[in-house]
PDB file of N, CA and C in Angstrom:
ATOM      1  N   MET A   1      21.435 -21.226  -7.974  1.00  0.00           N
ATOM      2  CA  MET A   1      20.641 -20.466  -7.026  1.00  0.00           C
ATOM      3  C   MET A   1      19.302 -20.115  -7.668  1.00  0.00           C
ATOM      4  N   GLU A   2      18.248 -20.262  -6.898  1.00  0.00           N
ATOM      5  CA  GLU A   2      16.905 -19.938  -7.389  1.00  0.00           C
ATOM      6  C   GLU A   2      16.524 -18.527  -6.955  1.00  0.00           C
ATOM      7  N   PHE A   3      16.115 -17.706  -7.936  1.00  0.00           N
ATOM      8  CA  PHE A   3      15.708 -16.337  -7.649  1.00  0.00           C
ATOM      9  C   PHE A   3      14.192 -16.228  -7.692  1.00  0.00           C
ATOM     10  N   GLN A   4      13.645 -15.416  -6.795  1.00  0.00           N
ATOM     11  CA  GLN A   4      12.202 -15.192  -6.742  1.00  0.00           C
ATOM     12  C   GLN A   4      11.848 -14.003  -7.634  1.00  0.00           C
ATOM     13  N   ASP A   5      10.680 -14.058  -8.242  1.00  0.00           N
ATOM     14  CA  ASP A   5      10.197 -12.967  -9.084  1.00  0.00           C
ATOM     15  C   ASP A   5       9.441 -11.966  -8.219  1.00  0.00           C
ATOM     16  N   ILE A   6       9.676 -10.674  -8.431  1.00  0.00           N
ATOM     17  CA  ILE A   6       9.009  -9.669  -7.604  1.00  0.00           C
ATOM     18  C   ILE A   6       7.502  -9.631  -7.808  1.00  0.00           C
ATOM     19  N   SER A   7       7.009 -10.311  -8.849  1.00  0.00           N
ATOM     20  CA  SER A   7       5.557 -10.361  -9.040  1.00  0.00           C
ATOM     21  C   SER A   7       4.863 -11.128  -7.912  1.00  0.00           C
ATOM     22  N   LEU A   8       5.643 -11.865  -7.098  1.00  0.00           N
ATOM     23  CA  LEU A   8       5.091 -12.543  -5.917  1.00  0.00           C
ATOM     24  C   LEU A   8       4.618 -11.547  -4.870  1.00  0.00           C
ATOM     25  N   ILE A   9       5.156 -10.338  -4.894  1.00  0.00           N
ATOM     26  CA  ILE A   9       4.871  -9.350  -3.854  1.00  0.00           C
ATOM     27  C   ILE A   9       3.562  -8.628  -4.164  1.00  0.00           C
ATOM     28  N   GLU A  10       2.596  -8.824  -3.266  1.00  0.00           N
ATOM     29  CA  GLU A  10       1.279  -8.192  -3.415  1.00  0.00           C
ATOM     30  C   GLU A  10       1.190  -6.870  -2.665  1.00  0.00           C
ATOM     31  N   GLY A  11       2.147  -6.580  -1.836  1.00  0.00           N
ATOM     32  CA  GLY A  11       2.182  -5.357  -1.045  1.00  0.00           C
ATOM     33  C   GLY A  11       3.217  -5.503   0.044  1.00  0.00           C
ATOM     34  N   TYR A  12       3.193  -4.567   0.983  1.00  0.00           N
ATOM     35  CA  TYR A  12       4.158  -4.553   2.080  1.00  0.00           C
ATOM     36  C   TYR A  12       3.486  -4.134   3.374  1.00  0.00           C
ATOM     37  N   HIS A  13       4.093  -4.539   4.470  1.00  0.00           N
ATOM     38  CA  HIS A  13       3.742  -4.031   5.789  1.00  0.00           C
ATOM     39  C   HIS A  13       5.007  -3.475   6.433  1.00  0.00           C
ATOM     40  N   ALA A  14       4.845  -2.356   7.114  1.00  0.00           N
ATOM     41  CA  ALA A  14       5.883  -1.827   8.006  1.00  0.00           C
ATOM     42  C   ALA A  14       5.258  -1.802   9.392  1.00  0.00           C
ATOM     43  N   HIS A  15       5.854  -2.500  10.336  1.00  0.00           N
ATOM     44  CA  HIS A  15       5.353  -2.558  11.708  1.00  0.00           C
ATOM     45  C   HIS A  15       6.234  -1.659  12.563  1.00  0.00           C
ATOM     46  N   VAL A  16       5.659  -0.584  13.038  1.00  0.00           N
ATOM     47  CA  VAL A  16       6.367   0.374  13.877  1.00  0.00           C
ATOM     48  C   VAL A  16       6.190  -0.067  15.323  1.00  0.00           C
ATOM     49  N   TYR A  17       7.292  -0.411  15.979  1.00  0.00           N
ATOM     50  CA  TYR A  17       7.256  -0.892  17.360  1.00  0.00           C
ATOM     51  C   TYR A  17       7.420   0.280  18.331  1.00  0.00           C
ATOM     52  N   PHE A  18       6.705   0.182  19.457  1.00  0.00           N
ATOM     53  CA  PHE A  18       6.771   1.234  20.463  1.00  0.00           C
ATOM     54  C   PHE A  18       6.432   0.651  21.831  1.00  0.00           C
ATOM     55  N   ASP A  19       6.597   1.468  22.851  1.00  0.00           N
ATOM     56  CA  ASP A  19       6.199   1.094  24.216  1.00  0.00           C
ATOM     57  C   ASP A  19       5.555   2.313  24.866  1.00  0.00           C
ATOM     58  N   GLU A  20       5.345   2.252  26.169  1.00  0.00           N
ATOM     59  CA  GLU A  20       4.651   3.351  26.846  1.00  0.00           C
ATOM     60  C   GLU A  20       5.422   4.666  26.784  1.00  0.00           C
ATOM     61  N   THR A  21       6.733   4.599  26.616  1.00  0.00           N
ATOM     62  CA  THR A  21       7.526   5.838  26.559  1.00  0.00           C
ATOM     63  C   THR A  21       7.629   6.418  25.153  1.00  0.00           C
ATOM     64  N   THR A  22       7.318   5.622  24.131  1.00  0.00           N
ATOM     65  CA  THR A  22       7.454   6.094  22.743  1.00  0.00           C
ATOM     66  C   THR A  22       6.127   6.069  21.978  1.00  0.00           C
ATOM     67  N   VAL A  23       5.021   5.839  22.674  1.00  0.00           N
ATOM     68  CA  VAL A  23       3.731   5.702  21.998  1.00  0.00           C
ATOM     69  C   VAL A  23       3.351   6.964  21.233  1.00  0.00           C
ATOM     70  N   GLU A  24       3.571   8.131  21.803  1.00  0.00           N
ATOM     71  CA  GLU A  24       3.203   9.378  21.110  1.00  0.00           C
ATOM     72  C   GLU A  24       4.094   9.617  19.899  1.00  0.00           C
ATOM     73  N   GLN A  25       5.361   9.277  20.008  1.00  0.00           N
ATOM     74  CA  GLN A  25       6.279   9.399  18.867  1.00  0.00           C
ATOM     75  C   GLN A  25       5.833   8.472  17.735  1.00  0.00           C
ATOM     76  N   ALA A  26       5.500   7.237  18.074  1.00  0.00           N
ATOM     77  CA  ALA A  26       5.062   6.268  17.060  1.00  0.00           C
ATOM     78  C   ALA A  26       3.751   6.705  16.417  1.00  0.00           C
ATOM     79  N   LYS A  27       2.833   7.198  17.224  1.00  0.00           N
ATOM     80  CA  LYS A  27       1.543   7.667  16.707  1.00  0.00           C
ATOM     81  C   LYS A  27       1.747   8.810  15.719  1.00  0.00           C
ATOM     82  N   ALA A  28       2.576   9.771  16.077  1.00  0.00           N
ATOM     83  CA  ALA A  28       2.851  10.899  15.190  1.00  0.00           C
ATOM     84  C   ALA A  28       3.513  10.435  13.889  1.00  0.00           C
ATOM     85  N   LEU A  29       4.460   9.508  13.999  1.00  0.00           N
ATOM     86  CA  LEU A  29       5.144   8.983  12.812  1.00  0.00           C
ATOM     87  C   LEU A  29       4.157   8.295  11.878  1.00  0.00           C
ATOM     88  N   CYS A  30       3.315   7.435  12.432  1.00  0.00           N
ATOM     89  CA  CYS A  30       2.353   6.689  11.613  1.00  0.00           C
ATOM     90  C   CYS A  30       1.317   7.618  10.976  1.00  0.00           C
ATOM     91  N   GLU A  31       0.819   8.568  11.749  1.00  0.00           N
ATOM     92  CA  GLU A  31      -0.159   9.520  11.210  1.00  0.00           C
ATOM     93  C   GLU A  31       0.433  10.353  10.083  1.00  0.00           C
ATOM     94  N   GLU A  32       1.662  10.811  10.256  1.00  0.00           N
ATOM     95  CA  GLU A  32       2.310  11.614   9.216  1.00  0.00           C
ATOM     96  C   GLU A  32       2.581  10.776   7.966  1.00  0.00           C
ATOM     97  N   ALA A  33       2.979   9.530   8.145  1.00  0.00           N
ATOM     98  CA  ALA A  33       3.180   8.636   6.992  1.00  0.00           C
ATOM     99  C   ALA A  33       1.864   8.461   6.233  1.00  0.00           C
ATOM    100  N   GLY A  34       0.764   8.346   6.963  1.00  0.00           N
ATOM    101  CA  GLY A  34      -0.546   8.216   6.333  1.00  0.00           C
ATOM    102  C   GLY A  34      -0.925   9.440   5.524  1.00  0.00           C
ATOM    103  N   LYS A  35      -0.535  10.616   5.997  1.00  0.00           N
ATOM    104  CA  LYS A  35      -0.835  11.869   5.284  1.00  0.00           C
ATOM    105  C   LYS A  35       0.036  12.050   4.039  1.00  0.00           C
ATOM    106  N   LEU A  36       1.312  11.693   4.159  1.00  0.00           N
ATOM    107  CA  LEU A  36       2.274  11.965   3.090  1.00  0.00           C
ATOM    108  C   LEU A  36       2.305  10.917   1.987  1.00  0.00           C
ATOM    109  N   PHE A  37       1.950   9.675   2.328  1.00  0.00           N
ATOM    110  CA  PHE A  37       2.081   8.568   1.391  1.00  0.00           C
ATOM    111  C   PHE A  37       0.765   7.813   1.309  1.00  0.00           C
ATOM    112  N   GLN A  38       0.586   7.074   0.258  1.00  0.00           N
ATOM    113  CA  GLN A  38      -0.626   6.269   0.117  1.00  0.00           C
ATOM    114  C   GLN A  38      -0.446   4.981   0.912  1.00  0.00           C
ATOM    115  N   VAL A  39      -0.560   5.113   2.227  1.00  0.00           N
ATOM    116  CA  VAL A  39      -0.444   3.962   3.112  1.00  0.00           C
ATOM    117  C   VAL A  39      -1.704   3.866   3.955  1.00  0.00           C
ATOM    118  N   THR A  40      -2.046   2.656   4.324  1.00  0.00           N
ATOM    119  CA  THR A  40      -3.140   2.424   5.252  1.00  0.00           C
ATOM    120  C   THR A  40      -2.540   2.303   6.634  1.00  0.00           C
ATOM    121  N   VAL A  41      -2.962   3.162   7.539  1.00  0.00           N
ATOM    122  CA  VAL A  41      -2.449   3.160   8.902  1.00  0.00           C
ATOM    123  C   VAL A  41      -3.378   2.306   9.764  1.00  0.00           C
ATOM    124  N   GLY A  42      -2.807   1.284  10.371  1.00  0.00           N
ATOM    125  CA  GLY A  42      -3.573   0.406  11.239  1.00  0.00           C
ATOM    126  C   GLY A  42      -3.736   0.988  12.634  1.00  0.00           C
ATOM    127  N   ARG A  43      -4.336   0.198  13.499  1.00  0.00           N
ATOM    128  CA  ARG A  43      -4.541   0.615  14.883  1.00  0.00           C
ATOM    129  C   ARG A  43      -3.223   0.608  15.647  1.00  0.00           C
ATOM    130  N   MET A  44      -3.199   1.404  16.689  1.00  0.00           N
ATOM    131  CA  MET A  44      -2.076   1.405  17.624  1.00  0.00           C
ATOM    132  C   MET A  44      -2.356   0.286  18.619  1.00  0.00           C
ATOM    133  N   HIS A  45      -1.662  -0.832  18.487  1.00  0.00           N
ATOM    134  CA  HIS A  45      -1.865  -1.980  19.369  1.00  0.00           C
ATOM    135  C   HIS A  45      -1.041  -1.798  20.642  1.00  0.00           C
ATOM    136  N   HIS A  46      -1.719  -1.633  21.761  1.00  0.00           N
ATOM    137  CA  HIS A  46      -1.059  -1.471  23.057  1.00  0.00           C
ATOM    138  C   HIS A  46      -0.929  -2.825  23.743  1.00  0.00           C
ATOM    139  N   LYS A  47      -0.672  -3.835  22.936  1.00  0.00           N
ATOM    140  CA  LYS A  47      -0.403  -5.191  23.399  1.00  0.00           C
ATOM    141  C   LYS A  47       0.326  -5.891  22.259  1.00  0.00           C
ATOM    142  N   ASN A  48       0.938  -7.009  22.547  1.00  0.00           N
ATOM    143  CA  ASN A  48       1.616  -7.783  21.501  1.00  0.00           C
ATOM    144  C   ASN A  48       0.553  -8.481  20.658  1.00  0.00           C
ATOM    145  N   VAL A  49       0.685  -8.371  19.340  1.00  0.00           N
ATOM    146  CA  VAL A  49      -0.274  -8.958  18.405  1.00  0.00           C
ATOM    147  C   VAL A  49       0.477  -9.843  17.416  1.00  0.00           C
ATOM    148  N   GLY A  50      -0.052 -11.034  17.168  1.00  0.00           N
ATOM    149  CA  GLY A  50       0.559 -11.941  16.198  1.00  0.00           C
ATOM    150  C   GLY A  50       1.991 -12.262  16.569  1.00  0.00           C
ATOM    151  N   PRO A  51       2.905 -12.203  15.595  1.00  0.00           N
ATOM    152  CA  PRO A  51       4.296 -12.573  15.876  1.00  0.00           C
ATOM    153  C   PRO A  51       5.114 -11.448  16.516  1.00  0.00           C
ATOM    154  N   HIS A  52       4.479 -10.297  16.717  1.00  0.00           N
ATOM    155  CA  HIS A  52       5.228  -9.116  17.145  1.00  0.00           C
ATOM    156  C   HIS A  52       5.453  -9.109  18.659  1.00  0.00           C
ATOM    157  N   PRO A  53       6.717  -8.939  19.075  1.00  0.00           N
ATOM    158  CA  PRO A  53       7.074  -9.008  20.493  1.00  0.00           C
ATOM    159  C   PRO A  53       6.896  -7.690  21.241  1.00  0.00           C
ATOM    160  N   SER A  54       6.394  -6.678  20.550  1.00  0.00           N
ATOM    161  CA  SER A  54       6.214  -5.356  21.137  1.00  0.00           C
ATOM    162  C   SER A  54       4.880  -4.777  20.680  1.00  0.00           C
ATOM    163  N   TRP A  55       4.458  -3.722  21.332  1.00  0.00           N
ATOM    164  CA  TRP A  55       3.318  -2.966  20.843  1.00  0.00           C
ATOM    165  C   TRP A  55       3.677  -2.464  19.444  1.00  0.00           C
ATOM    166  N   SER A  56       2.672  -2.319  18.584  1.00  0.00           N
ATOM    167  CA  SER A  56       2.992  -1.939  17.210  1.00  0.00           C
ATOM    168  C   SER A  56       1.826  -1.272  16.495  1.00  0.00           C
ATOM    169  N   CYS A  57       2.181  -0.604  15.422  1.00  0.00           N
ATOM    170  CA  CYS A  57       1.218  -0.044  14.478  1.00  0.00           C
ATOM    171  C   CYS A  57       1.663  -0.457  13.080  1.00  0.00           C
ATOM    172  N   GLN A  58       0.725  -0.940  12.286  1.00  0.00           N
ATOM    173  CA  GLN A  58       1.041  -1.429  10.940  1.00  0.00           C
ATOM    174  C   GLN A  58       0.757  -0.367   9.886  1.00  0.00           C
ATOM    175  N   LEU A  59       1.702  -0.193   8.985  1.00  0.00           N
ATOM    176  CA  LEU A  59       1.516   0.610   7.785  1.00  0.00           C
ATOM    177  C   LEU A  59       1.466  -0.355   6.608  1.00  0.00           C
ATOM    178  N   ALA A  60       0.385  -0.328   5.845  1.00  0.00           N
ATOM    179  CA  ALA A  60       0.240  -1.200   4.674  1.00  0.00           C
ATOM    180  C   ALA A  60       0.394  -0.348   3.416  1.00  0.00           C
ATOM    181  N   PHE A  61       1.203  -0.843   2.466  1.00  0.00           N
ATOM    182  CA  PHE A  61       1.482  -0.054   1.269  1.00  0.00           C
ATOM    183  C   PHE A  61       1.858  -0.969   0.114  1.00  0.00           C
ATOM    184  N   ASP A  62       1.937  -0.380  -1.092  1.00  0.00           N
ATOM    185  CA  ASP A  62       2.281  -1.179  -2.265  1.00  0.00           C
ATOM    186  C   ASP A  62       3.668  -0.813  -2.787  1.00  0.00           C
ATOM    187  N   ARG A  63       4.069  -1.496  -3.841  1.00  0.00           N
ATOM    188  CA  ARG A  63       5.428  -1.319  -4.374  1.00  0.00           C
ATOM    189  C   ARG A  63       5.707   0.099  -4.843  1.00  0.00           C
ATOM    190  N   THR A  64       4.684   0.813  -5.286  1.00  0.00           N
ATOM    191  CA  THR A  64       4.921   2.163  -5.801  1.00  0.00           C
ATOM    192  C   THR A  64       5.382   3.130  -4.718  1.00  0.00           C
ATOM    193  N   ASN A  65       5.087   2.833  -3.460  1.00  0.00           N
ATOM    194  CA  ASN A  65       5.476   3.706  -2.346  1.00  0.00           C
ATOM    195  C   ASN A  65       6.713   3.234  -1.601  1.00  0.00           C
ATOM    196  N   TYR A  66       7.239   2.087  -1.968  1.00  0.00           N
ATOM    197  CA  TYR A  66       8.304   1.450  -1.192  1.00  0.00           C
ATOM    198  C   TYR A  66       9.515   2.365  -0.970  1.00  0.00           C
ATOM    199  N   ALA A  67      10.125   2.835  -2.022  1.00  0.00           N
ATOM    200  CA  ALA A  67      11.373   3.597  -1.894  1.00  0.00           C
ATOM    201  C   ALA A  67      11.161   4.900  -1.134  1.00  0.00           C
ATOM    202  N   ASP A  68      10.127   5.642  -1.476  1.00  0.00           N
ATOM    203  CA  ASP A  68       9.896   6.923  -0.816  1.00  0.00           C
ATOM    204  C   ASP A  68       9.521   6.746   0.649  1.00  0.00           C
ATOM    205  N   LEU A  69       8.632   5.806   0.949  1.00  0.00           N
ATOM    206  CA  LEU A  69       8.217   5.597   2.334  1.00  0.00           C
ATOM    207  C   LEU A  69       9.391   5.122   3.192  1.00  0.00           C
ATOM    208  N   LEU A  70      10.147   4.133   2.716  1.00  0.00           N
ATOM    209  CA  LEU A  70      11.266   3.638   3.509  1.00  0.00           C
ATOM    210  C   LEU A  70      12.344   4.695   3.692  1.00  0.00           C
ATOM    211  N   SER A  71      12.575   5.505   2.687  1.00  0.00           N
ATOM    212  CA  SER A  71      13.541   6.596   2.825  1.00  0.00           C
ATOM    213  C   SER A  71      13.069   7.588   3.886  1.00  0.00           C
ATOM    214  N   TRP A  72      11.790   7.923   3.863  1.00  0.00           N
ATOM    215  CA  TRP A  72      11.229   8.845   4.845  1.00  0.00           C
ATOM    216  C   TRP A  72      11.280   8.254   6.250  1.00  0.00           C
ATOM    217  N   LEU A  73      10.910   6.974   6.382  1.00  0.00           N
ATOM    218  CA  LEU A  73      10.972   6.323   7.692  1.00  0.00           C
ATOM    219  C   LEU A  73      12.402   6.298   8.232  1.00  0.00           C
ATOM    220  N   ALA A  74      13.373   6.031   7.373  1.00  0.00           N
ATOM    221  CA  ALA A  74      14.780   5.991   7.804  1.00  0.00           C
ATOM    222  C   ALA A  74      15.204   7.341   8.388  1.00  0.00           C
ATOM    223  N   LEU A  75      14.722   8.417   7.807  1.00  0.00           N
ATOM    224  CA  LEU A  75      15.109   9.746   8.267  1.00  0.00           C
ATOM    225  C   LEU A  75      14.315  10.226   9.479  1.00  0.00           C
ATOM    226  N   ASN A  76      13.141   9.627   9.721  1.00  0.00           N
ATOM    227  CA  ASN A  76      12.243  10.165  10.742  1.00  0.00           C
ATOM    228  C   ASN A  76      11.886   9.220  11.881  1.00  0.00           C
ATOM    229  N   ARG A  77      12.361   7.982  11.863  1.00  0.00           N
ATOM    230  CA  ARG A  77      11.975   7.006  12.884  1.00  0.00           C
ATOM    231  C   ARG A  77      12.641   7.268  14.220  1.00  0.00           C
ATOM    232  N   LYS A  78      13.727   8.025  14.221  1.00  0.00           N
ATOM    233  CA  LYS A  78      14.525   8.288  15.417  1.00  0.00           C
ATOM    234  C   LYS A  78      14.882   6.965  16.081  1.00  0.00           C
ATOM    235  N   SER A  79      14.478   6.718  17.291  1.00  0.00           N
ATOM    236  CA  SER A  79      14.885   5.500  17.996  1.00  0.00           C
ATOM    237  C   SER A  79      13.931   4.327  17.795  1.00  0.00           C
ATOM    238  N   LEU A  80      12.859   4.524  17.051  1.00  0.00           N
ATOM    239  CA  LEU A  80      11.869   3.459  16.887  1.00  0.00           C
ATOM    240  C   LEU A  80      12.413   2.329  16.014  1.00  0.00           C
ATOM    241  N   THR A  81      12.051   1.111  16.365  1.00  0.00           N
ATOM    242  CA  THR A  81      12.385  -0.055  15.555  1.00  0.00           C
ATOM    243  C   THR A  81      11.210  -0.347  14.632  1.00  0.00           C
ATOM    244  N   ILE A  82      11.532  -0.661  13.370  1.00  0.00           N
ATOM    245  CA  ILE A  82      10.495  -0.935  12.368  1.00  0.00           C
ATOM    246  C   ILE A  82      10.850  -2.218  11.626  1.00  0.00           C
ATOM    247  N   LEU A  83       9.885  -3.123  11.542  1.00  0.00           N
ATOM    248  CA  LEU A  83       9.999  -4.336  10.730  1.00  0.00           C
ATOM    249  C   LEU A  83       9.276  -4.076   9.422  1.00  0.00           C
ATOM    250  N   ILE A  84       9.955  -4.294   8.298  1.00  0.00           N
ATOM    251  CA  ILE A  84       9.356  -4.140   6.973  1.00  0.00           C
ATOM    252  C   ILE A  84       9.399  -5.491   6.285  1.00  0.00           C
ATOM    253  N   HIS A  85       8.260  -5.911   5.739  1.00  0.00           N
ATOM    254  CA  HIS A  85       8.253  -7.192   5.030  1.00  0.00           C
ATOM    255  C   HIS A  85       7.257  -7.172   3.877  1.00  0.00           C
ATOM    256  N   PRO A  86       7.546  -7.960   2.835  1.00  0.00           N
ATOM    257  CA  PRO A  86       6.612  -8.070   1.714  1.00  0.00           C
ATOM    258  C   PRO A  86       5.470  -9.012   2.076  1.00  0.00           C
ATOM    259  N   LEU A  87       4.452  -8.989   1.253  1.00  0.00           N
ATOM    260  CA  LEU A  87       3.317  -9.907   1.356  1.00  0.00           C
ATOM    261  C   LEU A  87       3.341 -10.800   0.124  1.00  0.00           C
ATOM    262  N   THR A  88       3.865 -12.023   0.301  1.00  0.00           N
ATOM    263  CA  THR A  88       3.990 -12.959  -0.820  1.00  0.00           C
ATOM    264  C   THR A  88       3.047 -14.145  -0.708  1.00  0.00           C
ATOM    265  N   GLY A  89       2.367 -14.253   0.432  1.00  0.00           N
ATOM    266  CA  GLY A  89       1.534 -15.423   0.681  1.00  0.00           C
ATOM    267  C   GLY A  89       2.217 -16.457   1.548  1.00  0.00           C
ATOM    268  N   ASN A  90       3.500 -16.244   1.839  1.00  0.00           N
ATOM    269  CA  ASN A  90       4.242 -17.139   2.728  1.00  0.00           C
ATOM    270  C   ASN A  90       4.606 -16.335   3.976  1.00  0.00           C
ATOM    271  N   ASP A  91       3.732 -16.361   4.975  1.00  0.00           N
ATOM    272  CA  ASP A  91       3.911 -15.527   6.164  1.00  0.00           C
ATOM    273  C   ASP A  91       5.243 -15.763   6.865  1.00  0.00           C
ATOM    274  N   LEU A  92       5.671 -17.008   6.963  1.00  0.00           N
ATOM    275  CA  LEU A  92       6.923 -17.297   7.655  1.00  0.00           C
ATOM    276  C   LEU A  92       8.109 -16.652   6.932  1.00  0.00           C
ATOM    277  N   LYS A  93       8.219 -16.875   5.637  1.00  0.00           N
ATOM    278  CA  LYS A  93       9.325 -16.270   4.881  1.00  0.00           C
ATOM    279  C   LYS A  93       9.212 -14.745   4.842  1.00  0.00           C
ATOM    280  N   ASP A  94       7.980 -14.239   4.735  1.00  0.00           N
ATOM    281  CA  ASP A  94       7.790 -12.786   4.708  1.00  0.00           C
ATOM    282  C   ASP A  94       8.370 -12.133   5.960  1.00  0.00           C
ATOM    283  N   HIS A  95       8.183 -12.763   7.119  1.00  0.00           N
ATOM    284  CA  HIS A  95       8.616 -12.199   8.389  1.00  0.00           C
ATOM    285  C   HIS A  95      10.059 -12.568   8.754  1.00  0.00           C
ATOM    286  N   THR A  96      10.693 -13.440   7.979  1.00  0.00           N
ATOM    287  CA  THR A  96      12.065 -13.872   8.290  1.00  0.00           C
ATOM    288  C   THR A  96      12.993 -13.623   7.106  1.00  0.00           C
ATOM    289  N   ASP A  97      12.981 -14.509   6.139  1.00  0.00           N
ATOM    290  CA  ASP A  97      13.919 -14.447   5.008  1.00  0.00           C
ATOM    291  C   ASP A  97      13.792 -13.166   4.192  1.00  0.00           C
ATOM    292  N   TYR A  98      12.572 -12.670   4.030  1.00  0.00           N
ATOM    293  CA  TYR A  98      12.327 -11.511   3.171  1.00  0.00           C
ATOM    294  C   TYR A  98      12.246 -10.198   3.945  1.00  0.00           C
ATOM    295  N   ALA A  99      12.372 -10.238   5.257  1.00  0.00           N
ATOM    296  CA  ALA A  99      12.155  -9.064   6.104  1.00  0.00           C
ATOM    297  C   ALA A  99      13.387  -8.164   6.184  1.00  0.00           C
ATOM    298  N   LEU A 100      13.123  -6.901   6.437  1.00  0.00           N
ATOM    299  CA  LEU A 100      14.157  -5.894   6.678  1.00  0.00           C
ATOM    300  C   LEU A 100      13.861  -5.223   8.014  1.00  0.00           C
ATOM    301  N   TRP A 101      14.896  -4.756   8.676  1.00  0.00           N
ATOM    302  CA  TRP A 101      14.732  -4.066   9.947  1.00  0.00           C
ATOM    303  C   TRP A 101      15.356  -2.686   9.875  1.00  0.00           C
ATOM    304  N   MET A 102      14.682  -1.725  10.476  1.00  0.00           N
ATOM    305  CA  MET A 102      15.270  -0.419  10.788  1.00  0.00           C
ATOM    306  C   MET A 102      15.353  -0.396  12.304  1.00  0.00           C
ATOM    307  N   GLY A 103      16.546  -0.210  12.823  1.00  0.00           N
ATOM    308  CA  GLY A 103      16.735  -0.274  14.262  1.00  0.00           C
ATOM    309  C   GLY A 103      17.121  -1.678  14.682  1.00  0.00           C
ATOM    310  N   GLU A 104      16.999  -1.934  15.956  1.00  0.00           N
ATOM    311  CA  GLU A 104      17.414  -3.212  16.535  1.00  0.00           C
ATOM    312  C   GLU A 104      16.412  -4.313  16.200  1.00  0.00           C
ATOM    313  N   PRO A 105      16.833  -5.367  15.471  1.00  0.00           N
ATOM    314  CA  PRO A 105      15.921  -6.485  15.202  1.00  0.00           C
ATOM    315  C   PRO A 105      15.438  -7.126  16.499  1.00  0.00           C
ATOM    316  N   GLN A 106      14.205  -7.597  16.474  1.00  0.00           N
ATOM    317  CA  GLN A 106      13.611  -8.260  17.625  1.00  0.00           C
ATOM    318  C   GLN A 106      13.245  -9.683  17.269  1.00  0.00           C
ATOM    319  N   ALA A 107      13.246 -10.535  18.253  1.00  0.00           N
ATOM    320  CA  ALA A 107      12.872 -11.932  18.040  1.00  0.00           C
ATOM    321  C   ALA A 107      11.355 -12.024  17.902  1.00  0.00           C
ATOM    322  N   LEU A 108      10.913 -12.503  16.758  1.00  0.00           N
ATOM    323  CA  LEU A 108       9.478 -12.653  16.512  1.00  0.00           C
ATOM    324  C   LEU A 108       8.968 -13.975  17.068  1.00  0.00           C
ATOM    325  N   LYS A 109       7.683 -14.043  17.337  1.00  0.00           N
ATOM    326  CA  LYS A 109       7.029 -15.283  17.777  1.00  0.00           C
ATOM    327  C   LYS A 109       6.579 -16.039  16.527  1.00  0.00           C
ATOM    328  N   LEU A 110       7.500 -16.780  15.950  1.00  0.00           N
ATOM    329  CA  LEU A 110       7.260 -17.405  14.653  1.00  0.00           C
ATOM    330  C   LEU A 110       6.273 -18.562  14.718  1.00  0.00           C
ATOM    331  N   ASP A 111       6.028 -19.119  15.887  1.00  0.00           N
ATOM    332  CA  ASP A 111       5.100 -20.244  16.000  1.00  0.00           C
ATOM    333  C   ASP A 111       3.664 -19.854  15.673  1.00  0.00           C
ATOM    334  N   VAL A 112       3.342 -18.560  15.647  1.00  0.00           N
ATOM    335  CA  VAL A 112       1.969 -18.150  15.317  1.00  0.00           C
ATOM    336  C   VAL A 112       1.765 -17.959  13.822  1.00  0.00           C
ATOM    337  N   LEU A 113       2.837 -18.088  13.041  1.00  0.00           N
ATOM    338  CA  LEU A 113       2.718 -17.890  11.587  1.00  0.00           C
ATOM    339  C   LEU A 113       2.373 -19.196  10.891  1.00  0.00           C
TER     340      LEU A 113
END
């Protein structure tokens, strides 16, 4: 079996999915994550962007914040679904083989990767 070295990981993205009924919850979650952790909070996309099948907001962060941020998200996401993936330079594997889900996994539009 071939193992990958974690030095491949240049950072992480957490994509917080929401819809018209959960937009304020997602906004509050993302804003609070930005205040508490060294994360870059992206725009609130009120349309599907890239491979994402739902509206989303991206949190960008590095390895030093991984454990604390994911632990906090697990406790505070409530019903929101979140896709977490590393940035290795291989977008397809990052969004599939290397990805983690909090909540119900969603089918991504992989043809755009």
